[in-house]
PDB file of C-alpha atoms in Angstrom:
ATOM      1  CA  UNK E   1     106.164 115.065 105.480  1.00 79.00           C
ATOM      2  CA  UNK E   2     107.636 118.467 106.444  1.00 87.00           C
ATOM      3  CA  UNK E   3     105.586 120.609 108.945  1.00 93.00           C
ATOM      4  CA  UNK E   4     106.033 124.201 109.857  1.00 94.00           C
ATOM      5  CA  UNK E   5     105.083 125.219 113.368  1.00 96.00           C
ATOM      6  CA  UNK E   6     104.449 129.043 113.816  1.00 96.00           C
ATOM      7  CA  UNK E   7     104.011 129.671 117.648  1.00 94.00           C
ATOM      8  CA  UNK E   8     105.118 132.541 119.678  1.00 93.00           C
ATOM      9  CA  UNK E   9     105.073 130.368 122.947  1.00 92.00           C
ATOM     10  CA  UNK E  10     108.702 129.053 122.477  1.00 93.00           C
ATOM     11  CA  UNK E  11     108.365 126.124 124.871  1.00 94.00           C
ATOM     12  CA  UNK E  12     105.203 124.941 123.235  1.00 93.00           C
ATOM     13  CA  UNK E  13     106.696 125.203 119.863  1.00 94.00           C
ATOM     14  CA  UNK E  14     109.682 123.137 121.001  1.00 94.00           C
ATOM     15  CA  UNK E  15     107.518 120.530 122.628  1.00 94.00           C
ATOM     16  CA  UNK E  16     105.340 120.031 119.491  1.00 94.00           C
ATOM     17  CA  UNK E  17     108.571 120.018 117.369  1.00 94.00           C
ATOM     18  CA  UNK E  18     109.908 117.149 119.310  1.00 93.00           C
ATOM     19  CA  UNK E  19     106.630 115.244 119.178  1.00 93.00           C
ATOM     20  CA  UNK E  20     106.574 115.550 115.465  1.00 92.00           C
ATOM     21  CA  UNK E  21     110.202 114.423 115.089  1.00 88.00           C
ATOM     22  CA  UNK E  22     109.584 111.509 117.486  1.00 88.00           C
ATOM     23  CA  UNK E  23     106.848 110.379 114.805  1.00 87.00           C
ATOM     24  CA  UNK E  24     109.058 110.665 111.920  1.00 82.00           C
ATOM     25  CA  UNK E  25     107.719 114.155 110.638  1.00 87.00           C
ATOM     26  CA  UNK E  26     110.323 116.758 109.804  1.00 85.00           C
ATOM     27  CA  UNK E  27     109.416 120.002 111.553  1.00 90.00           C
ATOM     28  CA  UNK E  28     110.612 123.573 111.794  1.00 92.00           C
ATOM     29  CA  UNK E  29     109.478 126.184 114.390  1.00 94.00           C
ATOM     30  CA  UNK E  30     109.372 129.935 114.111  1.00 94.00           C
ATOM     31  CA  UNK E  31     108.099 132.357 116.656  1.00 94.00           C
ATOM     32  CA  UNK E  32     106.387 135.283 114.862  1.00 94.00           C
ATOM     33  CA  UNK E  33     103.995 135.561 112.006  1.00 93.00           C
ATOM     34  CA  UNK E  34     106.177 137.489 109.681  1.00 93.00           C
ATOM     35  CA  UNK E  35     108.973 135.052 109.776  1.00 94.00           C
ATOM     36  CA  UNK E  36     106.328 132.146 109.489  1.00 93.00           C
ATOM     37  CA  UNK E  37     104.991 133.836 106.254  1.00 93.00           C
ATOM     38  CA  UNK E  38     108.450 133.901 104.786  1.00 91.00           C
ATOM     39  CA  UNK E  39     108.948 130.264 105.521  1.00 90.00           C
ATOM     40  CA  UNK E  40     105.547 129.252 104.449  1.00 90.00           C
ATOM     41  CA  UNK E  41     105.995 131.029 101.058  1.00 86.00           C
ATOM     42  CA  UNK E  42     108.884 128.734 100.179  1.00 82.00           C
ATOM     43  CA  UNK E  43     106.389 126.082  99.304  1.00 80.00           C
ATOM     44  CA  UNK E  44     108.328 123.241 101.065  1.00 82.00           C
ATOM     45  CA  UNK E  45     105.758 122.355 103.859  1.00 88.00           C
ATOM     46  CA  UNK E  46     103.127 119.868 103.688  1.00 88.00           C
ATOM     47  CA  UNK E  47     101.222 121.264 106.641  1.00 92.00           C
ATOM     48  CA  UNK E  48     101.306 124.538 108.750  1.00 95.00           C
ATOM     49  CA  UNK E  49     100.527 124.556 112.480  1.00 96.00           C
ATOM     50  CA  UNK E  50      99.636 128.311 113.176  1.00 93.00           C
ATOM     51  CA  UNK E  51      98.979 130.121 116.431  1.00 91.00           C
ATOM     52  CA  UNK E  52      96.414 132.872 115.926  1.00 87.00           C
ATOM     53  CA  UNK E  53      97.709 135.586 118.322  1.00 86.00           C
ATOM     54  CA  UNK E  54     101.407 136.354 117.487  1.00 89.00           C
ATOM     55  CA  UNK E  55     103.603 139.386 117.107  1.00 87.00           C
ATOM     56  CA  UNK E  56     104.507 140.864 113.817  1.00 89.00           C
ATOM     57  CA  UNK E  57     101.493 139.102 112.081  1.00 90.00           C
ATOM     58  CA  UNK E  58      98.597 137.157 113.431  1.00 90.00           C
ATOM     59  CA  UNK E  59      97.771 133.719 112.193  1.00 89.00           C
ATOM     60  CA  UNK E  60      94.687 134.632 110.241  1.00 90.00           C
ATOM     61  CA  UNK E  61      96.535 137.422 108.399  1.00 92.00           C
ATOM     62  CA  UNK E  62      99.295 134.989 107.695  1.00 93.00           C
ATOM     63  CA  UNK E  63      96.800 132.478 106.076  1.00 91.00           C
ATOM     64  CA  UNK E  64      95.127 135.257 104.105  1.00 90.00           C
ATOM     65  CA  UNK E  65      98.435 136.356 102.700  1.00 92.00           C
ATOM     66  CA  UNK E  66      99.202 132.684 101.618  1.00 89.00           C
ATOM     67  CA  UNK E  67      95.852 132.066 100.089  1.00 86.00           C
ATOM     68  CA  UNK E  68      96.257 135.372  98.123  1.00 87.00           C
ATOM     69  CA  UNK E  69      99.395 133.837  96.688  1.00 85.00           C
ATOM     70  CA  UNK E  70      97.471 130.698  95.809  1.00 81.00           C
ATOM     71  CA  UNK E  71      99.601 128.638  98.144  1.00 83.00           C
ATOM     72  CA  UNK E  72      97.253 125.726  99.164  1.00 84.00           C
ATOM     73  CA  UNK E  73      99.300 124.297 102.030  1.00 89.00           C
ATOM     74  CA  UNK E  74      96.849 122.766 104.612  1.00 92.00           C
ATOM     75  CA  UNK E  75      96.557 124.830 107.900  1.00 93.00           C
ATOM     76  CA  UNK E  76      95.675 123.641 111.293  1.00 93.00           C
ATOM     77  CA  UNK E  77      95.110 126.604 113.834  1.00 92.00           C
ATOM     78  CA  UNK E  78      96.354 126.417 117.384  1.00 89.00           C
ATOM     79  CA  UNK E  79      93.533 128.242 119.226  1.00 83.00           C
ATOM     80  CA  UNK E  80      92.900 129.321 122.727  1.00 75.00           C
ATOM     81  CA  UNK E  81      90.334 127.082 124.458  1.00 60.00           C
ATOM     82  CA  UNK E  82      86.677 128.205 123.775  1.00 60.00           C
ATOM     83  CA  UNK E  83      87.663 131.042 121.383  1.00 62.00           C
ATOM     84  CA  UNK E  84      85.031 130.134 118.745  1.00 65.00           C
ATOM     85  CA  UNK E  85      85.391 133.580 116.995  1.00 68.00           C
ATOM     86  CA  UNK E  86      88.983 132.744 116.020  1.00 66.00           C
ATOM     87  CA  UNK E  87      88.104 129.295 115.028  1.00 69.00           C
ATOM     88  CA  UNK E  88      85.149 130.313 112.710  1.00 75.00           C
ATOM     89  CA  UNK E  89      87.155 133.250 111.123  1.00 74.00           C
ATOM     90  CA  UNK E  90      90.167 130.759 110.470  1.00 71.00           C
ATOM     91  CA  UNK E  91      87.956 128.160 108.868  1.00 77.00           C
ATOM     92  CA  UNK E  92      86.290 130.885 106.841  1.00 75.00           C
ATOM     93  CA  UNK E  93      89.664 131.866 105.515  1.00 74.00           C
ATOM     94  CA  UNK E  94      90.592 128.503 104.320  1.00 78.00           C
ATOM     95  CA  UNK E  95      91.977 126.597 107.405  1.00 85.00           C
ATOM     96  CA  UNK E  96      91.631 122.954 107.504  1.00 87.00           C
ATOM     97  CA  UNK E  97      91.140 122.261 111.091  1.00 89.00           C
ATOM     98  CA  UNK E  98      91.830 123.863 114.428  1.00 87.00           C
ATOM     99  CA  UNK E  99      92.928 122.335 117.806  1.00 88.00           C
ATOM    100  CA  UNK E 100      92.363 124.090 121.110  1.00 86.00           C
ATOM    101  CA  UNK E 101      95.269 124.596 123.726  1.00 86.00           C
ATOM    102  CA  UNK E 102      96.000 122.748 125.755  1.00 86.00           C
ATOM    103  CA  UNK E 103      96.110 119.550 123.601  1.00 88.00           C
ATOM    104  CA  UNK E 104      97.500 116.022 124.006  1.00 90.00           C
ATOM    105  CA  UNK E 105     100.035 114.668 121.494  1.00 91.00           C
ATOM    106  CA  UNK E 106      97.579 111.986 120.411  1.00 90.00           C
ATOM    107  CA  UNK E 107      94.975 114.488 119.422  1.00 91.00           C
ATOM    108  CA  UNK E 108      97.513 116.785 117.666  1.00 92.00           C
ATOM    109  CA  UNK E 109      98.801 113.653 115.595  1.00 91.00           C
ATOM    110  CA  UNK E 110      95.304 112.395 114.857  1.00 90.00           C
ATOM    111  CA  UNK E 111      94.272 115.814 113.503  1.00 90.00           C
ATOM    112  CA  UNK E 112      97.465 116.019 111.419  1.00 91.00           C
ATOM    113  CA  UNK E 113      96.845 112.560 109.997  1.00 86.00           C
ATOM    114  CA  UNK E 114      93.251 113.455 109.063  1.00 86.00           C
ATOM    115  CA  UNK E 115      94.254 116.655 107.230  1.00 87.00           C
ATOM    116  CA  UNK E 116      96.883 115.065 105.386  1.00 81.00           C
ATOM    117  CA  UNK E 117      94.603 112.173 104.422  1.00 75.00           C
ATOM    118  CA  UNK E 118      92.032 114.504 103.049  1.00 72.00           C
ATOM    119  CA  UNK E 119      94.823 116.098 101.024  1.00 65.00           C
ATOM    120  CA  UNK E 120      95.643 112.728  99.533  1.00 54.00           C
ATOM    121  CA  UNK E 121      99.202 112.819 101.005  1.00 50.00           C
ATOM    122  CA  UNK E 122      99.080 109.563 103.101  1.00 47.00           C
ATOM    123  CA  UNK E 123      97.113 106.440 103.347  1.00 44.00           C
ATOM    124  CA  UNK E 124      95.023 105.724 106.412  1.00 43.00           C
ATOM    125  CA  UNK E 125      97.518 103.093 107.557  1.00 51.00           C
ATOM    126  CA  UNK E 126     100.416 105.497 107.174  1.00 63.00           C
ATOM    127  CA  UNK E 127     101.532 103.708 103.987  1.00 76.00           C
ATOM    128  CA  UNK E 128     102.402 104.943 100.407  1.00 83.00           C
ATOM    129  CA  UNK E 129     102.211 102.810  97.429  1.00 87.00           C
ATOM    130  CA  UNK E 130     103.878 103.048  93.991  1.00 89.00           C
ATOM    131  CA  UNK E 131     104.496 100.376  91.487  1.00 91.00           C
ATOM    132  CA  UNK E 132     105.555  97.214  93.647  1.00 92.00           C
ATOM    133  CA  UNK E 133     106.868  99.517  96.500  1.00 93.00           C
ATOM    134  CA  UNK E 134     105.013 100.132  99.816  1.00 91.00           C
ATOM    135  CA  UNK E 135     106.474 102.541 102.228  1.00 91.00           C
ATOM    136  CA  UNK E 136     105.221 102.585 105.953  1.00 88.00           C
ATOM    137  CA  UNK E 137     106.025 106.201 106.906  1.00 82.00           C
ATOM    138  CA  UNK E 138     105.383 105.431 110.591  1.00 78.00           C
ATOM    139  CA  UNK E 139     108.025 102.639 111.128  1.00 84.00           C
ATOM    140  CA  UNK E 140     110.119 103.548 107.928  1.00 88.00           C
ATOM    141  CA  UNK E 141     109.801 100.077 106.612  1.00 91.00           C
ATOM    142  CA  UNK E 142     110.015  99.517 102.714  1.00 94.00           C
ATOM    143  CA  UNK E 143     108.276  96.443 101.516  1.00 94.00           C
ATOM    144  CA  UNK E 144     108.522  94.728  98.030  1.00 94.00           C
ATOM    145  CA  UNK E 145     106.733  91.616  97.181  1.00 90.00           C
ATOM    146  CA  UNK E 146     106.758  90.286 100.795  1.00 88.00           C
ATOM    147  CA  UNK E 147     110.340  91.206 101.656  1.00 92.00           C
ATOM    148  CA  UNK E 148     110.860  94.097 103.597  1.00 92.00           C
ATOM    149  CA  UNK E 149     113.712  96.385 104.873  1.00 93.00           C
ATOM    150  CA  UNK E 150     114.155  99.204 107.372  1.00 92.00           C
ATOM    151  CA  UNK E 151     115.151 102.548 105.895  1.00 92.00           C
ATOM    152  CA  UNK E 152     116.810 105.572 107.891  1.00 91.00           C
ATOM    153  CA  UNK E 153     114.836 108.642 108.195  1.00 86.00           C
ATOM    154  CA  UNK E 154     116.466 110.613 105.306  1.00 89.00           C
ATOM    155  CA  UNK E 155     115.948 107.607 102.850  1.00 93.00           C
ATOM    156  CA  UNK E 156     112.470 107.238 103.999  1.00 91.00           C
ATOM    157  CA  UNK E 157     111.707 111.108 103.440  1.00 88.00           C
ATOM    158  CA  UNK E 158     113.335 111.037 100.120  1.00 92.00           C
ATOM    159  CA  UNK E 159     111.383 107.922  98.815  1.00 93.00           C
ATOM    160  CA  UNK E 160     108.169 109.288 100.305  1.00 89.00           C
ATOM    161  CA  UNK E 161     108.866 112.494  98.329  1.00 88.00           C
ATOM    162  CA  UNK E 162     109.317 110.719  95.107  1.00 91.00           C
ATOM    163  CA  UNK E 163     106.232 108.459  95.714  1.00 89.00           C
ATOM    164  CA  UNK E 164     104.100 111.315  96.505  1.00 81.00           C
ATOM    165  CA  UNK E 165     105.167 113.179  93.301  1.00 79.00           C
ATOM    166  CA  UNK E 166     104.431 109.934  91.471  1.00 76.00           C
ATOM    167  CA  UNK E 167     105.734 110.348  87.937  1.00 75.00           C
ATOM    168  CA  UNK E 168     106.669 114.009  88.321  1.00 83.00           C
ATOM    169  CA  UNK E 169     110.410 114.756  87.972  1.00 89.00           C
ATOM    170  CA  UNK E 170     111.861 116.112  91.288  1.00 90.00           C
ATOM    171  CA  UNK E 171     114.916 118.217  91.270  1.00 91.00           C
ATOM    172  CA  UNK E 172     117.918 118.129  93.493  1.00 91.00           C
ATOM    173  CA  UNK E 173     117.014 121.666  94.549  1.00 88.00           C
ATOM    174  CA  UNK E 174     113.467 120.593  95.481  1.00 86.00           C
ATOM    175  CA  UNK E 175     114.829 117.588  97.421  1.00 89.00           C
ATOM    176  CA  UNK E 176     117.276 119.689  99.371  1.00 88.00           C
ATOM    177  CA  UNK E 177     114.446 122.295 100.226  1.00 82.00           C
ATOM    178  CA  UNK E 178     112.077 119.421 101.287  1.00 82.00           C
ATOM    179  CA  UNK E 179     114.324 117.195 103.220  1.00 84.00           C
ATOM    180  CA  UNK E 180     116.870 119.646 104.571  1.00 83.00           C
ATOM    181  CA  UNK E 181     115.109 123.184 104.487  1.00 76.00           C
ATOM    182  CA  UNK E 182     115.531 126.194 102.048  1.00 68.00           C
ATOM    183  CA  UNK E 183     118.242 127.759 104.323  1.00 68.00           C
ATOM    184  CA  UNK E 184     120.238 124.460 104.703  1.00 73.00           C
ATOM    185  CA  UNK E 185     123.873 124.043 103.689  1.00 81.00           C
ATOM    186  CA  UNK E 186     123.132 120.576 102.113  1.00 82.00           C
ATOM    187  CA  UNK E 187     124.535 120.337  98.577  1.00 87.00           C
ATOM    188  CA  UNK E 188     123.693 118.096  95.525  1.00 90.00           C
ATOM    189  CA  UNK E 189     126.059 115.371  96.519  1.00 90.00           C
ATOM    190  CA  UNK E 190     123.955 114.923  99.709  1.00 90.00           C
ATOM    191  CA  UNK E 191     121.097 114.007  97.377  1.00 92.00           C
ATOM    192  CA  UNK E 192     123.194 111.928  95.290  1.00 93.00           C
ATOM    193  CA  UNK E 193     124.422 109.755  98.167  1.00 93.00           C
ATOM    194  CA  UNK E 194     120.898 109.082  99.443  1.00 94.00           C
ATOM    195  CA  UNK E 195     119.640 108.287  95.999  1.00 95.00           C
ATOM    196  CA  UNK E 196     122.409 105.694  95.726  1.00 95.00           C
ATOM    197  CA  UNK E 197     121.478 104.239  99.019  1.00 94.00           C
ATOM    198  CA  UNK E 198     117.899 103.917  97.857  1.00 95.00           C
ATOM    199  CA  UNK E 199     118.785 102.264  94.425  1.00 95.00           C
ATOM    200  CA  UNK E 200     121.028  99.739  96.241  1.00 94.00           C
ATOM    201  CA  UNK E 201     118.033  98.821  98.528  1.00 94.00           C
ATOM    202  CA  UNK E 202     115.539  98.519  95.675  1.00 95.00           C
ATOM    203  CA  UNK E 203     117.901  96.215  93.848  1.00 94.00           C
ATOM    204  CA  UNK E 204     118.376  94.173  96.992  1.00 94.00           C
ATOM    205  CA  UNK E 205     114.643  93.781  97.397  1.00 94.00           C
ATOM    206  CA  UNK E 206     114.110  92.942  93.705  1.00 94.00           C
ATOM    207  CA  UNK E 207     111.830  95.901  92.987  1.00 95.00           C
ATOM    208  CA  UNK E 208     110.624  96.550  89.481  1.00 95.00           C
ATOM    209  CA  UNK E 209     110.233 100.144  90.400  1.00 95.00           C
ATOM    210  CA  UNK E 210     113.422 102.005  89.959  1.00 94.00           C
ATOM    211  CA  UNK E 211     114.642 105.810  90.349  1.00 95.00           C
ATOM    212  CA  UNK E 212     115.626 107.070  87.013  1.00 94.00           C
ATOM    213  CA  UNK E 213     117.834 110.084  86.389  1.00 93.00           C
ATOM    214  CA  UNK E 214     116.823 112.857  83.816  1.00 90.00           C
ATOM    215  CA  UNK E 215     120.356 114.453  83.387  1.00 86.00           C
ATOM    216  CA  UNK E 216     120.310 117.958  84.403  1.00 84.00           C
ATOM    217  CA  UNK E 217     116.615 117.813  85.561  1.00 88.00           C
ATOM    218  CA  UNK E 218     116.207 115.503  88.497  1.00 92.00           C
ATOM    219  CA  UNK E 219     114.755 112.102  89.496  1.00 94.00           C
ATOM    220  CA  UNK E 220     111.592 110.208  88.860  1.00 93.00           C
ATOM    221  CA  UNK E 221     110.160 106.773  89.861  1.00 93.00           C
ATOM    222  CA  UNK E 222     109.550 104.377  87.054  1.00 92.00           C
ATOM    223  CA  UNK E 223     108.078 100.927  86.901  1.00 90.00           C
ATOM    224  CA  UNK E 224     109.798  98.443  84.497  1.00 84.00           C
ATOM    225  CA  UNK E 225     107.480  96.689  82.132  1.00 67.00           C
TER     226      UNK E 225
END
């Protein structure tokens, strides 16, 4: 899962970024609302953590701009403690939750999991299932028919993306934007290398689920009959 933090308190943004990365989320941080909007409009994020009071554009205006563009990315507002007006306004404009500063890492992670569960992105036990595959996104473990193997982070993120999209074709460009970021210098061969790694591990585990290539289009998960 890729999360964008839009927070003008640089130290807080950095702390949240480190917390998320420690728990196997991909995270980017920006420090003003206008830049946050540009990043959010890319559509590569699964969740946004938005401060409300920011330079250039406040969090509520950012959320309104996203919803006007029909971008449904879930939003959790980071609010000042006890500021109920901002909380209510944010929820009215389509925020999914809020968390008052200061907050603990445990509370932040719990609220993120709750929002993503409501959106159908992850199962309650941090596992995704497709065909005979089960991927635990918390410990990066892939299980097939009782056999399991530890993936590295990029392998787990790539397989997670394919599993979440189920039988939709995912292009190399979409994979690069999701796993490395839209301003990344990653190239198509980076994707091909990780696809190759995953295919070898699926073969080793004896999976009936495979990663198929639609030439010139992208990749899709399929289950052998």
